[in-house]
Structures are given as structure tokens and as C-alpha cells.
mmCIF file of C-alpha atoms in Angstrom:
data_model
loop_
_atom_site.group_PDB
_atom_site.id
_atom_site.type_symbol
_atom_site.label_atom_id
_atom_site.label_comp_id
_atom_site.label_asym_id
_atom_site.label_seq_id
_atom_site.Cartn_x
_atom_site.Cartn_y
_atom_site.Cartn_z
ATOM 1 C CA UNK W 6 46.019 66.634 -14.856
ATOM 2 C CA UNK W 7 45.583 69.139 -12.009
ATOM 3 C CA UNK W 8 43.664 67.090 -8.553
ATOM 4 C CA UNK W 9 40.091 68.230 -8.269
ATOM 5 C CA UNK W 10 39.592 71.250 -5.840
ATOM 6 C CA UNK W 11 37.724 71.445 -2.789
ATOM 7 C CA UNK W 12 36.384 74.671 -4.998
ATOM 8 C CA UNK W 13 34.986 72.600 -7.872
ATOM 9 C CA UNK W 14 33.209 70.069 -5.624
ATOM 10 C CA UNK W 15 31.512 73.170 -3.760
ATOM 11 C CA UNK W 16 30.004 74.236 -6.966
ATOM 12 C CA UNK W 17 29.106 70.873 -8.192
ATOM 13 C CA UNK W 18 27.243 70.424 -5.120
ATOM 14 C CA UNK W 19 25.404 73.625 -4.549
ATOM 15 C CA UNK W 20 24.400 73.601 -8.929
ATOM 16 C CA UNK W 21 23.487 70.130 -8.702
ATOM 17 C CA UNK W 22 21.091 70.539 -6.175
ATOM 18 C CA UNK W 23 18.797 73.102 -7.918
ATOM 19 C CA UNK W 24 19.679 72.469 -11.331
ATOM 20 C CA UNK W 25 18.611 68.365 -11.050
ATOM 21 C CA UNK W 26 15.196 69.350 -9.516
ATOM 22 C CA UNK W 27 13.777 70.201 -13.092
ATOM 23 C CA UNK W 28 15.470 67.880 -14.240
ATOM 24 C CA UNK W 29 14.199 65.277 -12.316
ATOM 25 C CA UNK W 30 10.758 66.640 -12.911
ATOM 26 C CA UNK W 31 11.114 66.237 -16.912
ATOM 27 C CA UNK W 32 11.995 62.633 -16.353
ATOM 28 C CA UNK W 33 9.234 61.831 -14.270
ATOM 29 C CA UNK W 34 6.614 63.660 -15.863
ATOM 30 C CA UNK W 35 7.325 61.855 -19.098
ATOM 31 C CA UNK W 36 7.627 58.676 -18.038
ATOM 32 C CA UNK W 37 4.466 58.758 -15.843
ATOM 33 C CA UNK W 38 2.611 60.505 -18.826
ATOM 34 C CA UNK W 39 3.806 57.173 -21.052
ATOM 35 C CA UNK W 40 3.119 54.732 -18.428
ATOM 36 C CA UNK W 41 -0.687 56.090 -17.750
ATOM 37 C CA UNK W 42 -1.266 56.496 -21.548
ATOM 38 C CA UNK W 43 -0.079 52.935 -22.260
ATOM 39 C CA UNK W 44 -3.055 51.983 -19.594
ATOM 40 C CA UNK W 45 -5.574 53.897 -20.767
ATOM 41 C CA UNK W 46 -4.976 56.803 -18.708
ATOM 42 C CA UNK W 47 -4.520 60.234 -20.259
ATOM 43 C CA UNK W 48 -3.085 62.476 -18.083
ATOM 44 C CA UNK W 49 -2.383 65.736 -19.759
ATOM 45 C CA UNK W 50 -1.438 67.970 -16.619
ATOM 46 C CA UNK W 51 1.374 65.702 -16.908
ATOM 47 C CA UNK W 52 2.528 66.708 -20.009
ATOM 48 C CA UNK W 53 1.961 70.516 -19.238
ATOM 49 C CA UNK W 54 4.608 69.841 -16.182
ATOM 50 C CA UNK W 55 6.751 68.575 -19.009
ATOM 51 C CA UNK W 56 7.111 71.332 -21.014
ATOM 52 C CA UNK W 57 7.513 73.920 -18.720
ATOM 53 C CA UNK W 58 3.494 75.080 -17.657
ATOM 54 C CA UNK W 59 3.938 75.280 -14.183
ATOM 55 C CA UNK W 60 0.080 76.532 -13.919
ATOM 56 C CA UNK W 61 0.436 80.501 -13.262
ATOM 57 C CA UNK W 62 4.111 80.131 -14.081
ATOM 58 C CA UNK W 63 4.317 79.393 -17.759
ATOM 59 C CA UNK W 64 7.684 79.021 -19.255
ATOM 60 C CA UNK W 65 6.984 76.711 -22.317
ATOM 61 C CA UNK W 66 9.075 79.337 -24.396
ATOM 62 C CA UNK W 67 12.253 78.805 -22.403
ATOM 63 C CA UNK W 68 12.351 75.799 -20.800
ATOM 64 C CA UNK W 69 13.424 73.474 -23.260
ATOM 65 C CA UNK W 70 16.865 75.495 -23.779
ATOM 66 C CA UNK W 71 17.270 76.015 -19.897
ATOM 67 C CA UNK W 72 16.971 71.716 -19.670
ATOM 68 C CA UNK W 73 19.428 71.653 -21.942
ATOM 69 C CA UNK W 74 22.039 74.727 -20.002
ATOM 70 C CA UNK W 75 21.436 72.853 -17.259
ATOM 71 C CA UNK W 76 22.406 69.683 -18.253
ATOM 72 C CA UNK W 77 25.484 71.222 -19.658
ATOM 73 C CA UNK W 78 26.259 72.554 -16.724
ATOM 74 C CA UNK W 79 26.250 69.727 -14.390
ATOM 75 C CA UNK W 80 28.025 67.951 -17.091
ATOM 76 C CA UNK W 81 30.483 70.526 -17.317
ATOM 77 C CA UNK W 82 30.725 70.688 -13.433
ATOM 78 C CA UNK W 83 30.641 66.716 -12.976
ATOM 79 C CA UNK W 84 33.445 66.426 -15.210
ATOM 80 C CA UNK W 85 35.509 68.864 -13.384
ATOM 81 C CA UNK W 86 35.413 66.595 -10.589
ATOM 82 C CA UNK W 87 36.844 63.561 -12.472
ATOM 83 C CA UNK W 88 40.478 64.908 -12.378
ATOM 84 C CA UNK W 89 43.233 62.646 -11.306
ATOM 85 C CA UNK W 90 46.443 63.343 -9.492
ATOM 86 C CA UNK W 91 49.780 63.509 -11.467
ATOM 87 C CA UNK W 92 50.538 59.837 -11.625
ATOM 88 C CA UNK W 93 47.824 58.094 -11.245
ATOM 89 C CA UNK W 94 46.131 57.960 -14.495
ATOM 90 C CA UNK W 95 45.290 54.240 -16.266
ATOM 91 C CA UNK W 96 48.692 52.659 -17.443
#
């Protein structure tokens, strides 16, 4: 196996960044939706940020697939990073 480039950890970084911020949103928004709704609470704004309804910005079509590219992509991009030097694998 080749040793990870300086290359592939540029990209990594500069993908992860914007690419974990919806991400990140999903997550939250779901579990804060559950949590609230377990206590009574029914917070549907918080499901709109969930699927995609940023307000004006509405991408409820799409933005179930782009979750998905995305995590593929920092997958795909995380993995390159996991390369070990010639020699060094497990024994």
C-alpha cells in the first residue's frame, strides 16, 4: 500500500469541513426533534431543518441524496488517509 499523500489529507480537510456542516445539522436536528417530542414538546421547525427546508431555501427534493454523496465522500476521502507504508501493515 502506497503512504498517504500530503495531497489526500488537503482534500480530506478542505471537503470535510463543508461537507460535515449538513451533516452535523441532520444529526442534531433529529435528535433534538426526538428528545423535545419525548417531553411533550413538538417542535416541527426542527424537522423542516431535517429534511432540507432551510426557510426561503427549500431543497427537500435533493437533500436526502446530497446527505448521502456527502457521506460517501468523506468516507471515500477518510479512507484514503488510512494507507500504511510498505512494511508496516498488522503481522
Amino acid at each position: 500500500m502506497r503512504i498517504s499523500s500530503p495531497l489526500s489529507r488537503f482534500w480530506h480537510r478542505r471537503i470535510a469541513v463543508f461537507l460535515a456542516i449538513p451533516l452535523l445539522l441532520t444529526i442534531l436536528s433529529g435528535s433534538i426533534y426526538s428528545i423535545l417530542l419525548a417531553v411533550g414538546i413538538d417542535a416541527f421547525w426542527l424537522i423542516k431543518l431535517h429534511t432540507g427546508n432551510f426557510g426561503v431555501i427549500n431543497l427537500q427534493s435533493i437533500y436526502s441524496p446530497l446527505i448521502g454523496i456527502f457521506t460517501l465522500m468523506l468516507l471515500i476521502t477518510g479512507i484514503s488517509l488510512l494507507r500504511l507504508p510498505p512494511g508496516k501493515g498488522p503481522s
